[in-house]
Short mmCIF file of C-alpha atoms in Angstrom, two decimals:
data_model
loop_
_atom_site.label_atom_id
_atom_site.label_comp_id
_atom_site.label_asym_id
_atom_site.label_seq_id
_atom_site.Cartn_x
_atom_site.Cartn_y
_atom_site.Cartn_z
CA MET X 78 -5.40 15.13 -25.52
CA ALA X 79 -8.31 12.76 -25.04
CA GLN X 80 -11.44 13.22 -27.15
CA THR X 81 -13.78 13.97 -24.27
CA ASN X 82 -17.49 14.56 -24.66
CA ASP X 83 -17.30 17.68 -22.51
CA GLY X 84 -16.62 20.43 -25.04
CA GLN X 85 -13.62 22.45 -24.02
CA LEU X 86 -13.00 20.59 -20.75
CA GLY X 87 -10.21 18.45 -22.19
CA VAL X 88 -8.49 21.52 -23.63
CA ARG X 89 -8.67 23.35 -20.31
CA VAL X 90 -7.41 20.34 -18.38
CA ASP X 91 -4.44 19.87 -20.72
CA ALA X 92 -3.49 23.53 -20.34
CA TYR X 93 -3.88 23.36 -16.56
CA VAL X 94 -1.61 20.33 -16.18
CA ASP X 95 1.05 21.94 -18.39
CA GLU X 96 0.85 25.08 -16.28
CA VAL X 97 1.15 23.48 -12.84
CA TRP X 98 3.24 20.35 -13.41
CA GLU X 99 6.57 21.56 -11.98
CA ASP X 100 4.76 22.74 -8.86
CA VAL X 101 3.12 19.31 -8.60
CA VAL X 102 6.54 17.63 -8.65
CA GLU X 103 7.89 20.00 -6.01
CA ASP X 104 4.93 19.24 -3.73
CA ILE X 105 5.61 15.52 -4.16
CA ARG X 106 9.23 16.22 -3.21
CA THR X 107 8.13 18.10 -0.10
CA LEU X 108 6.25 15.03 1.16
CA VAL X 109 8.83 12.43 0.07
CA ARG X 110 11.50 14.18 2.12
CA ILE X 111 9.56 13.33 5.30
CA GLU X 112 10.23 9.83 6.66
CA SER X 113 6.61 9.40 7.68
CA VAL X 114 6.76 5.87 9.09
CA GLU X 115 4.43 5.04 11.96
CA ASP X 116 6.20 5.26 15.34
CA LEU X 117 3.78 4.43 18.13
CA SER X 118 6.57 4.58 20.71
CA ALA X 119 6.73 8.35 20.14
CA ALA X 120 2.96 8.92 19.85
CA GLU X 121 1.38 11.78 21.80
CA PRO X 122 -1.93 13.67 21.77
CA GLY X 123 -2.38 15.21 18.33
CA LYS X 124 0.32 12.95 16.90
CA PRO X 125 -1.19 9.48 17.35
CA TYR X 126 1.08 7.76 14.80
CA GLY X 127 4.30 9.50 15.83
CA PRO X 128 5.95 12.84 15.01
CA LYS X 129 7.19 12.08 11.49
CA ALA X 130 3.86 10.70 10.30
CA ASN X 131 2.19 13.80 11.71
CA GLU X 132 4.75 16.04 10.01
CA ALA X 133 3.71 14.63 6.64
CA LEU X 134 0.01 15.04 7.44
CA VAL X 135 0.55 18.68 8.42
CA ALA X 136 2.65 19.28 5.29
CA ALA X 137 -0.05 17.81 3.05
CA GLU X 138 -2.70 19.91 4.79
CA GLY X 139 -0.47 22.93 4.16
CA ILE X 140 -0.34 22.11 0.44
CA ALA X 141 -4.13 21.79 0.38
CA ARG X 142 -4.54 25.14 2.12
CA ARG X 143 -2.12 26.82 -0.32
CA LEU X 144 -4.17 25.41 -3.19
CA GLY X 145 -7.32 27.11 -1.97
CA LEU X 146 -9.00 24.22 -0.18
CA ALA X 147 -10.77 24.64 3.16
CA VAL X 148 -8.73 22.41 5.49
CA THR X 149 -9.92 20.45 8.52
CA ASP X 150 -7.61 18.39 10.75
CA LEU X 151 -9.21 15.63 12.82
CA ASP X 152 -7.09 15.30 15.97
CA GLY X 153 -3.87 14.69 14.03
CA CYS X 154 -5.22 11.33 12.83
CA ILE X 155 -6.42 12.38 9.39
CA GLY X 156 -7.45 15.55 7.61
CA TYR X 157 -9.16 16.84 4.51
CA GLY X 158 -9.29 19.76 2.13
CA GLU X 159 -12.62 20.72 0.59
CA VAL X 160 -14.08 22.69 -2.28
CA ALA X 161 -17.55 24.01 -1.54
CA GLY X 162 -20.69 22.39 -2.95
CA ARG X 163 -24.39 23.28 -2.88
CA ASP X 164 -25.95 23.56 0.55
CA GLY X 165 -27.50 20.30 1.68
CA ALA X 166 -25.93 18.21 -1.08
CA PRO X 167 -23.74 15.16 -0.27
CA TYR X 168 -20.06 15.20 -1.13
CA VAL X 169 -17.72 13.34 -3.46
CA ALA X 170 -14.32 12.38 -2.09
CA THR X 171 -10.86 11.15 -2.89
CA ILE X 172 -8.74 9.51 -0.20
CA ALA X 173 -4.96 9.03 -0.31
CA HIS X 174 -2.28 8.74 2.36
CA SER X 175 0.83 10.54 3.55
CA ASP X 176 2.42 7.70 5.55
CA ILE X 177 4.93 5.22 4.10
CA VAL X 178 6.47 1.83 4.81
CA PRO X 179 10.08 1.88 6.09
CA VAL X 180 12.67 2.84 3.50
CA GLY X 181 14.49 -0.50 3.69
CA LEU X 182 17.71 -1.47 1.96
CA GLY X 183 18.94 -1.65 -1.61
CA TRP X 184 18.33 1.88 -2.90
CA SER X 185 20.51 3.28 -5.70
CA VAL X 186 19.19 6.83 -5.21
CA PRO X 187 18.29 8.78 -2.07
CA ALA X 188 15.06 7.23 -0.80
CA LEU X 189 13.88 10.41 0.93
CA ASP X 190 14.02 12.72 -2.05
CA VAL X 191 12.63 12.79 -5.58
CA THR X 192 15.17 11.83 -8.25
CA ARG X 193 14.31 12.35 -11.91
CA ARG X 194 15.70 9.60 -14.15
CA ASP X 195 14.80 8.97 -17.79
CA GLY X 196 11.21 10.14 -17.42
CA TYR X 197 10.61 8.58 -14.00
CA LEU X 198 10.32 9.97 -10.49
CA MET X 199 12.09 7.87 -7.86
CA GLY X 200 11.76 7.96 -4.08
CA ARG X 201 9.81 6.34 -1.26
CA GLY X 202 6.17 7.28 -1.73
CA VAL X 203 6.25 8.65 -5.28
CA LEU X 204 3.81 5.86 -6.19
CA ASP X 205 2.53 4.72 -2.79
CA ASP X 206 1.03 7.14 -2.04
CA LYS X 207 2.47 10.64 -1.74
CA GLY X 208 2.58 11.23 -5.49
CA PRO X 209 -1.09 10.28 -5.96
CA LEU X 210 -2.05 12.26 -2.84
CA VAL X 211 -0.55 15.37 -4.38
CA LEU X 212 -2.39 14.64 -7.65
CA SER X 213 -5.69 14.56 -5.77
CA LEU X 214 -4.99 17.95 -4.18
CA TRP X 215 -4.08 19.53 -7.50
CA ALA X 216 -7.17 18.00 -9.11
CA ALA X 217 -9.24 19.70 -6.42
CA HIS X 218 -7.35 22.96 -7.06
CA PHE X 219 -8.66 22.92 -10.64
CA PHE X 220 -12.20 23.08 -9.24
CA ALA X 221 -11.29 25.51 -6.44
CA ARG X 222 -10.10 27.99 -9.08
CA GLN X 223 -13.32 27.48 -11.00
CA VAL X 224 -15.45 28.15 -7.92
CA ALA X 225 -13.36 31.21 -7.01
CA LYS X 226 -13.72 32.58 -10.53
CA THR X 227 -17.45 32.01 -11.00
CA GLY X 228 -18.68 32.26 -7.41
CA LYS X 229 -20.82 29.18 -8.03
CA PRO X 230 -20.45 26.15 -5.77
CA LEU X 231 -20.02 22.69 -7.23
CA PRO X 232 -23.08 20.41 -7.47
CA TYR X 233 -21.47 18.33 -4.72
CA ALA X 234 -18.70 19.35 -2.35
CA LEU X 235 -15.35 17.83 -3.32
CA ARG X 236 -13.35 16.54 -0.37
CA CYS X 237 -9.74 15.33 -0.57
CA ILE X 238 -9.19 13.14 2.48
CA ILE X 239 -5.56 12.98 3.64
CA GLY X 240 -4.89 9.71 5.45
CA ASN X 241 -1.97 9.12 7.79
CA ASN X 242 -2.13 5.45 8.87
CA GLU X 243 -2.88 3.42 5.74
CA GLU X 244 0.27 1.30 5.77
CA THR X 245 -0.40 -0.24 9.18
CA SER X 246 -3.83 -0.37 10.79
CA MET X 247 -5.95 2.19 8.84
CA ALA X 248 -7.12 3.49 12.20
CA ASP X 249 -7.18 6.95 10.62
CA VAL X 250 -10.11 6.23 8.31
CA GLU X 251 -12.07 4.68 11.17
CA HIS X 252 -11.47 7.89 13.11
CA TYR X 253 -12.74 9.84 10.10
CA LEU X 254 -15.93 7.78 9.79
CA ASP X 255 -16.63 8.17 13.49
CA ARG X 256 -16.79 11.94 12.96
CA CYS X 257 -17.95 12.50 9.38
CA PRO X 258 -20.78 11.20 7.19
CA GLU X 259 -19.80 8.89 4.35
CA PRO X 260 -19.33 10.42 0.89
CA ALA X 261 -21.87 9.76 -1.84
CA PHE X 262 -18.94 8.23 -3.71
CA CYS X 263 -15.22 8.00 -3.07
CA PHE X 264 -12.20 6.83 -5.00
CA SER X 265 -8.69 6.16 -3.74
CA PRO X 266 -5.74 6.90 -6.06
CA ASP X 267 -3.65 4.20 -4.40
CA ALA X 268 -3.61 1.24 -6.77
CA ASP X 269 -3.70 0.26 -10.45
CA PHE X 270 -5.66 1.45 -13.44
CA PRO X 271 -8.15 0.76 -14.94
CA LEU X 272 -10.18 0.39 -11.69
CA ILE X 273 -10.39 -1.91 -8.68
CA CYS X 274 -13.91 -2.89 -7.69
CA GLY X 275 -13.03 -5.52 -5.10
CA GLU X 276 -10.36 -6.38 -2.56
CA LYS X 277 -9.56 -9.69 -0.91
CA GLY X 278 -9.98 -10.17 2.80
CA LEU X 279 -7.02 -9.11 4.91
CA PHE X 280 -5.65 -11.49 7.52
CA GLY X 281 -2.58 -11.36 9.73
CA GLY X 282 -1.09 -13.19 12.67
CA SER X 283 2.10 -14.67 14.05
CA PHE X 284 3.77 -17.98 14.85
CA THR X 285 5.78 -18.29 18.06
CA SER X 286 8.38 -21.00 18.58
CA GLU X 287 8.97 -23.21 21.60
CA PRO X 288 11.81 -22.02 23.92
CA MET X 289 15.19 -21.93 22.17
CA ALA X 290 17.55 -21.19 25.08
CA GLY X 291 21.00 -22.72 24.71
CA GLY X 292 20.74 -23.49 21.01
CA VAL X 293 23.11 -22.70 18.16
CA ILE X 294 20.99 -19.86 16.77
CA GLU X 295 21.49 -16.80 18.92
CA GLU X 296 19.27 -14.42 16.96
CA LEU X 297 16.96 -14.28 13.92
CA ASP X 298 15.95 -11.00 12.35
CA GLY X 299 14.30 -10.44 8.98
CA GLY X 300 11.95 -8.13 7.15
CA THR X 301 10.71 -4.65 7.99
CA VAL X 302 6.90 -4.92 8.05
CA SER X 303 4.49 -7.83 8.09
CA ASN X 304 2.81 -6.86 4.81
CA ALA X 305 5.92 -7.04 2.63
CA ILE X 306 8.06 -9.92 1.39
CA PRO X 307 11.46 -9.39 3.03
CA GLY X 308 14.49 -8.75 0.86
CA GLN X 309 16.95 -9.46 3.69
CA ALA X 310 17.13 -11.68 6.77
CA THR X 311 19.97 -12.38 9.20
CA ALA X 312 20.94 -14.92 11.82
CA VAL X 313 23.67 -14.82 14.45
CA VAL X 314 24.93 -18.34 15.13
CA ARG X 315 27.36 -19.84 17.63
CA VAL X 316 29.48 -21.36 14.88
CA GLY X 317 32.76 -20.11 13.43
CA ALA X 318 32.49 -18.49 10.01
CA GLU X 319 35.15 -20.85 8.66
CA SER X 320 32.71 -23.77 9.14
CA LEU X 321 30.00 -22.16 6.99
CA PRO X 322 30.25 -22.62 3.21
CA ALA X 323 29.50 -20.06 0.52
CA ALA X 324 26.06 -20.21 -1.09
CA PRO X 325 23.98 -18.14 -3.55
CA ARG X 326 22.19 -15.16 -1.96
CA VAL X 327 24.04 -15.72 1.36
CA ARG X 328 26.88 -13.79 2.99
CA VAL X 329 28.76 -15.05 6.06
CA GLU X 330 30.58 -12.63 8.36
CA ALA X 331 32.89 -13.62 11.22
CA LEU X 332 31.99 -12.04 14.56
CA GLY X 333 34.79 -13.61 16.60
CA ALA X 334 34.64 -15.91 19.62
CA GLY X 335 33.23 -18.73 17.48
CA ARG X 336 30.24 -16.71 16.27
CA ALA X 337 29.11 -15.65 12.80
CA ARG X 338 26.43 -13.55 11.16
CA VAL X 339 24.62 -15.11 8.20
CA THR X 340 22.80 -12.65 5.91
CA ALA X 341 20.40 -13.91 3.26
CA HIS X 342 19.22 -11.78 0.36
CA GLY X 343 15.95 -12.23 -1.51
CA LYS X 344 13.78 -10.09 -3.73
CA GLY X 345 11.23 -8.10 -1.80
CA GLY X 346 7.79 -6.86 -2.74
CA HIS X 347 4.25 -6.17 -1.56
CA ALA X 348 2.45 -8.97 0.28
CA SER X 349 -0.49 -8.81 -2.11
CA MET X 350 1.72 -9.40 -5.17
CA PRO X 351 4.15 -12.19 -4.27
CA ARG X 352 4.71 -13.43 -7.82
CA GLY X 353 8.36 -12.99 -8.81
CA THR X 354 9.61 -12.30 -5.27
CA VAL X 355 12.12 -14.34 -3.25
CA ASN X 356 11.53 -14.44 0.51
CA ALA X 357 14.87 -13.88 2.26
CA ILE X 358 13.63 -15.65 5.41
CA CYS X 359 13.19 -18.86 3.41
CA VAL X 360 16.66 -18.47 1.88
CA LEU X 361 18.07 -18.07 5.39
CA ALA X 362 16.15 -20.99 6.92
CA ASP X 363 17.16 -23.34 4.11
CA TYR X 364 20.82 -22.33 4.43
CA LEU X 365 20.85 -22.81 8.20
CA LEU X 366 19.19 -26.21 7.96
CA ALA X 367 21.65 -27.43 5.36
CA ASN X 368 24.89 -25.95 6.67
CA VAL X 369 24.93 -25.11 10.39
CA PRO X 370 26.28 -27.98 12.52
CA GLY X 371 24.85 -28.86 15.91
CA LEU X 372 21.33 -27.46 15.50
CA ALA X 373 19.03 -28.55 18.33
CA ASP X 374 15.86 -30.46 17.49
CA ALA X 375 13.76 -27.40 18.44
CA GLU X 376 15.76 -25.22 16.07
CA ARG X 377 15.34 -27.68 13.23
CA ARG X 378 11.59 -27.79 13.82
CA TRP X 379 11.38 -24.02 13.68
CA LEU X 380 13.47 -23.74 10.52
CA ARG X 381 11.29 -26.35 8.82
CA LEU X 382 8.24 -24.28 9.81
CA GLU X 383 9.95 -21.22 8.31
CA HIS X 384 10.54 -23.08 5.07
CA GLU X 385 6.90 -24.11 4.77
CA VAL X 386 5.62 -20.61 5.64
CA CYS X 387 7.97 -18.69 3.36
CA HIS X 388 8.79 -20.80 0.29
CA ALA X 389 5.28 -20.77 -1.23
CA SER X 390 2.71 -17.98 -1.39
CA ASP X 391 -0.55 -19.87 -2.04
CA GLY X 392 -0.99 -21.15 1.52
CA ARG X 393 -1.03 -24.77 0.37
CA PRO X 394 1.81 -25.99 2.64
CA MET X 395 -0.15 -24.68 5.64
CA GLY X 396 -3.54 -26.06 4.56
CA ILE X 397 -5.22 -22.72 3.85
CA ALA X 398 -5.32 -22.65 0.01
CA ALA X 399 -8.60 -21.25 -1.36
CA THR X 400 -10.02 -19.63 -4.51
CA ASP X 401 -13.22 -18.12 -5.93
CA ASP X 402 -14.51 -16.62 -9.20
CA LYS X 403 -14.22 -12.96 -8.10
CA PHE X 404 -10.82 -12.84 -6.43
CA GLY X 405 -8.87 -15.90 -7.54
CA GLU X 406 -6.38 -17.59 -5.22
CA LEU X 407 -5.54 -16.82 -1.61
CA THR X 408 -2.02 -15.55 -0.95
CA CYS X 409 -0.02 -15.88 2.26
CA ILE X 410 3.52 -14.63 2.92
CA GLY X 411 5.94 -14.58 5.84
CA GLY X 412 6.73 -10.94 6.54
CA THR X 413 9.05 -10.56 9.53
CA VAL X 414 10.94 -12.81 11.94
CA ARG X 415 12.20 -11.53 15.27
CA THR X 416 13.89 -12.87 18.40
CA GLU X 417 11.79 -12.24 21.49
CA GLY X 418 13.43 -13.54 24.63
CA ASP X 419 14.15 -17.23 24.15
CA ARG X 420 11.63 -17.61 21.31
CA PHE X 421 11.33 -16.69 17.65
CA VAL X 422 8.24 -14.96 16.22
CA GLN X 423 7.25 -15.10 12.54
CA THR X 424 4.45 -12.90 11.16
CA VAL X 425 2.24 -13.85 8.24
CA ASP X 426 0.05 -11.77 5.94
CA SER X 427 -2.77 -13.41 3.94
CA ARG X 428 -5.17 -12.02 1.34
CA TYR X 429 -8.18 -14.30 1.04
CA PRO X 430 -11.21 -14.75 -1.29
CA THR X 431 -14.86 -15.23 -0.32
CA SER X 432 -14.57 -19.04 -0.28
CA THR X 433 -12.78 -19.00 3.08
CA SER X 434 -12.72 -16.90 6.25
CA GLY X 435 -10.39 -15.56 8.86
CA SER X 436 -11.68 -18.01 11.44
CA ARG X 437 -10.97 -20.97 9.16
CA ILE X 438 -7.48 -19.66 8.37
CA THR X 439 -6.78 -19.25 12.09
CA ALA X 440 -7.89 -22.80 12.87
CA GLU X 441 -5.75 -24.28 10.09
CA LEU X 442 -2.66 -22.28 11.03
CA ARG X 443 -2.97 -23.38 14.66
CA ARG X 444 -3.06 -27.00 13.53
CA PHE X 445 -0.08 -26.36 11.28
CA ALA X 446 1.90 -24.69 14.08
CA ALA X 447 1.29 -27.61 16.45
CA ARG X 448 3.17 -29.92 14.04
CA PHE X 449 6.32 -27.93 14.86
CA ASN X 450 5.71 -27.42 18.63
CA ALA X 451 4.85 -23.80 17.85
CA THR X 452 1.75 -21.71 18.46
CA PHE X 453 -0.24 -19.35 16.24
CA GLU X 454 -2.27 -16.29 17.18
CA GLY X 455 -4.44 -14.42 14.70
CA GLY X 456 -4.40 -10.64 14.43
CA ARG X 457 -6.28 -8.49 11.95
CA ASP X 458 -9.15 -9.96 9.95
CA VAL X 459 -11.02 -7.76 7.45
CA GLU X 460 -13.61 -9.35 5.18
CA PRO X 461 -13.45 -9.00 1.37
CA PHE X 462 -14.92 -5.86 -0.24
CA TYR X 463 -16.81 -5.63 -3.56
CA ILE X 464 -18.78 -2.95 -5.43
CA ASP X 465 -20.87 -3.55 -8.56
CA PRO X 466 -18.71 -2.58 -11.57
CA GLY X 467 -21.91 -1.69 -13.46
CA SER X 468 -22.78 1.22 -11.18
CA PRO X 469 -22.97 4.70 -12.82
CA GLU X 470 -19.99 6.00 -10.84
CA ILE X 471 -17.74 3.08 -11.80
CA LYS X 472 -18.80 3.24 -15.44
CA THR X 473 -18.01 6.98 -15.46
CA LEU X 474 -14.47 6.47 -14.20
CA LEU X 475 -13.82 3.57 -16.56
CA ALA X 476 -15.07 5.53 -19.58
CA THR X 477 -12.75 8.42 -18.74
CA TYR X 478 -9.79 6.09 -18.34
CA ALA X 479 -10.54 4.48 -21.71
CA GLU X 480 -10.72 7.86 -23.46
CA TYR X 481 -7.36 9.00 -22.10
CA THR X 482 -5.47 5.75 -22.68
CA GLY X 483 -7.15 4.02 -25.60
CA ARG X 484 -7.29 0.87 -23.48
CA GLU X 485 -10.36 -1.03 -22.38
CA GLY X 486 -11.81 0.26 -19.15
CA LYS X 487 -12.52 -2.93 -17.24
CA ALA X 488 -12.80 -3.26 -13.46
CA PHE X 489 -10.91 -5.98 -11.61
CA THR X 490 -10.19 -7.22 -8.09
CA ILE X 491 -6.94 -7.32 -6.12
CA GLY X 492 -5.32 -8.81 -3.06
CA GLY X 493 -4.17 -5.47 -1.67
CA GLY X 494 -6.13 -3.51 0.86
CA THR X 495 -6.95 0.13 0.11
CA TYR X 496 -9.08 2.71 1.88
CA ALA X 497 -11.95 1.91 -0.50
CA ARG X 498 -13.05 -1.10 1.57
CA HIS X 499 -14.01 1.21 4.44
CA PHE X 500 -16.76 2.94 2.45
CA ARG X 501 -20.04 1.59 1.08
CA ARG X 502 -19.66 3.25 -2.33
CA ALA X 503 -16.00 3.45 -3.29
CA CYS X 504 -13.25 2.02 -5.47
CA ALA X 505 -9.51 2.27 -6.03
CA PHE X 506 -8.64 4.11 -9.25
CA GLY X 507 -5.01 4.22 -10.47
CA PRO X 508 -2.60 5.81 -10.94
CA HIS X 509 -0.21 2.89 -11.61
CA GLU X 510 -0.28 1.56 -15.18
CA PRO X 511 0.39 -2.20 -14.99
CA TYR X 512 0.25 -2.61 -18.78
CA VAL X 513 3.21 -0.34 -19.52
CA GLU X 514 6.62 -1.98 -19.91
CA LYS X 515 9.14 -0.44 -17.53
CA PRO X 516 12.94 -0.35 -17.40
CA SER X 517 14.50 -3.08 -15.24
CA TRP X 518 15.74 -0.53 -12.70
CA VAL X 519 12.24 0.72 -11.87
CA GLY X 520 11.32 -0.46 -8.38
CA ILE X 521 7.85 -1.25 -7.11
CA GLU X 522 5.93 0.19 -4.18
CA HIS X 523 7.26 -1.04 -0.81
CA GLY X 524 10.57 -1.98 -2.49
CA PRO X 525 13.88 -0.21 -3.15
CA ASP X 526 14.06 2.34 -5.98
CA GLU X 527 10.29 2.84 -5.97
CA ALA X 528 9.55 4.78 -9.15
CA VAL X 529 6.71 6.00 -11.35
CA SER X 530 6.57 7.44 -14.84
CA GLU X 531 6.04 11.20 -14.97
CA GLU X 532 4.00 10.79 -18.13
CA SER X 533 1.65 8.38 -16.37
CA LEU X 534 1.23 10.76 -13.43
CA ARG X 535 0.46 13.69 -15.74
CA ARG X 536 -2.14 11.58 -17.55
CA ALA X 537 -3.58 10.40 -14.22
CA LEU X 538 -4.05 14.00 -13.08
CA LYS X 539 -6.06 14.68 -16.24
CA ILE X 540 -8.10 11.52 -15.77
CA TYR X 541 -8.89 12.49 -12.18
CA ILE X 542 -10.00 16.01 -13.05
CA VAL X 543 -12.26 14.90 -15.90
CA SER X 544 -13.64 12.00 -13.86
CA ILE X 545 -14.53 14.31 -10.98
CA ALA X 546 -16.20 16.75 -13.39
CA ARG X 547 -18.34 13.89 -14.73
CA LEU X 548 -19.19 12.60 -11.26
CA MET X 549 -20.54 16.08 -10.56
CA GLU X 550 -23.09 15.52 -13.35
CA LEU X 551 -24.52 12.28 -11.89
CA GLU X 552 -27.49 11.91 -9.55
CA LEU X 553 -25.78 10.99 -6.29
CA ALA X 554 -27.19 10.43 -2.84
CA GLU X 555 -25.72 9.78 0.59
CA PRO X 556 -25.26 6.03 1.25
CA GLU X 557 -28.09 4.53 3.29
CA ALA X 558 -27.27 3.95 6.93
#
């Protein structure tokens, strides 16, 4: 138990977490079992991100309702559960999400269930972000029980916002802000401890090749989403498998009629954390360039572009490298490659510091593409976000983290994009513990065998409850328009 300065609060929080923990795990399991990947092809009124994403949103709202929160659904885009506060006072919020990235390949346990293994929970979303979403709802339940018992509202309403589109466009939070006032302060349990006070700019776009009709490469396909380093990429080539040599990370399969499928394996991961990953598209491009006979000049140009895009993650080969004192270096990864008609399309995802801009990145990537007879079109561009780490709210969260962990509570910046950047007074606050050594089989968010320590989740729930209690004691005001 942490030595809090709040009398018996720490004792009550410890007892509460012990009491409810198995129910917490079962609620996480309920959400993990839903394959809540965005599917715009099946979107309909009330289910704007597809039926499975909506199923998870409705399930999370059901958990919130069962836990005594007043639930509001905003057109199937996003919802929230609330504990009452004083009339006329602003509200404090958490925001987490119920959608996931595609399951992908390489799992050793069922991806759409919670598996307990040596003190860890495994399954898609246990860390990003269904596990933390459930923690936020149970943290609010602690206060809902208090209000029900005493009849006294909280100093500020406590609102748990349930997002449903974080992994793609974050259109859900924009929908929320179109209909609701901003919170006085908000934190998102969708990142690392101690606390994230800034996020790099988010940039995306795609390269398109010149026409490839009649070439040796019949099809390219790699990756699942643009914001993840792909762990697998494939090519179908008009070459017999017997002509293609063995190579590390590459498998060749005969398809008959003088055709073969080449599958390259890498090491996937989140686009914002490329260190230690191996981009399968680069492995594939390098193999094809070195080993496939008869490649047309256009195909060689494209594969050389793929190598430059995917073999480094600092943007230097493409002329977009940048750095600053708040965020460090720019990152840029190749996420997916697809065959579209007689052309190939390669997406990129960049996280950039304040020393550059989306417009500059676009201009440089267009110049780079022209060297290979390709084109580039920019997509999303979201500017960097930063909040003063010396603010009372941030200092409160950091102090609570330090008490519960014995580690220094120091804010930092990241390359990932969380909901926090959409609010004027917000941050990302755990629950992942980057300092803790993990077994080699523990997977990361967006990768196979995604896992999180149960002990760290239990501690995070305590940190969230005590942090919220302390936020309730601060002088907070609605953000200025």
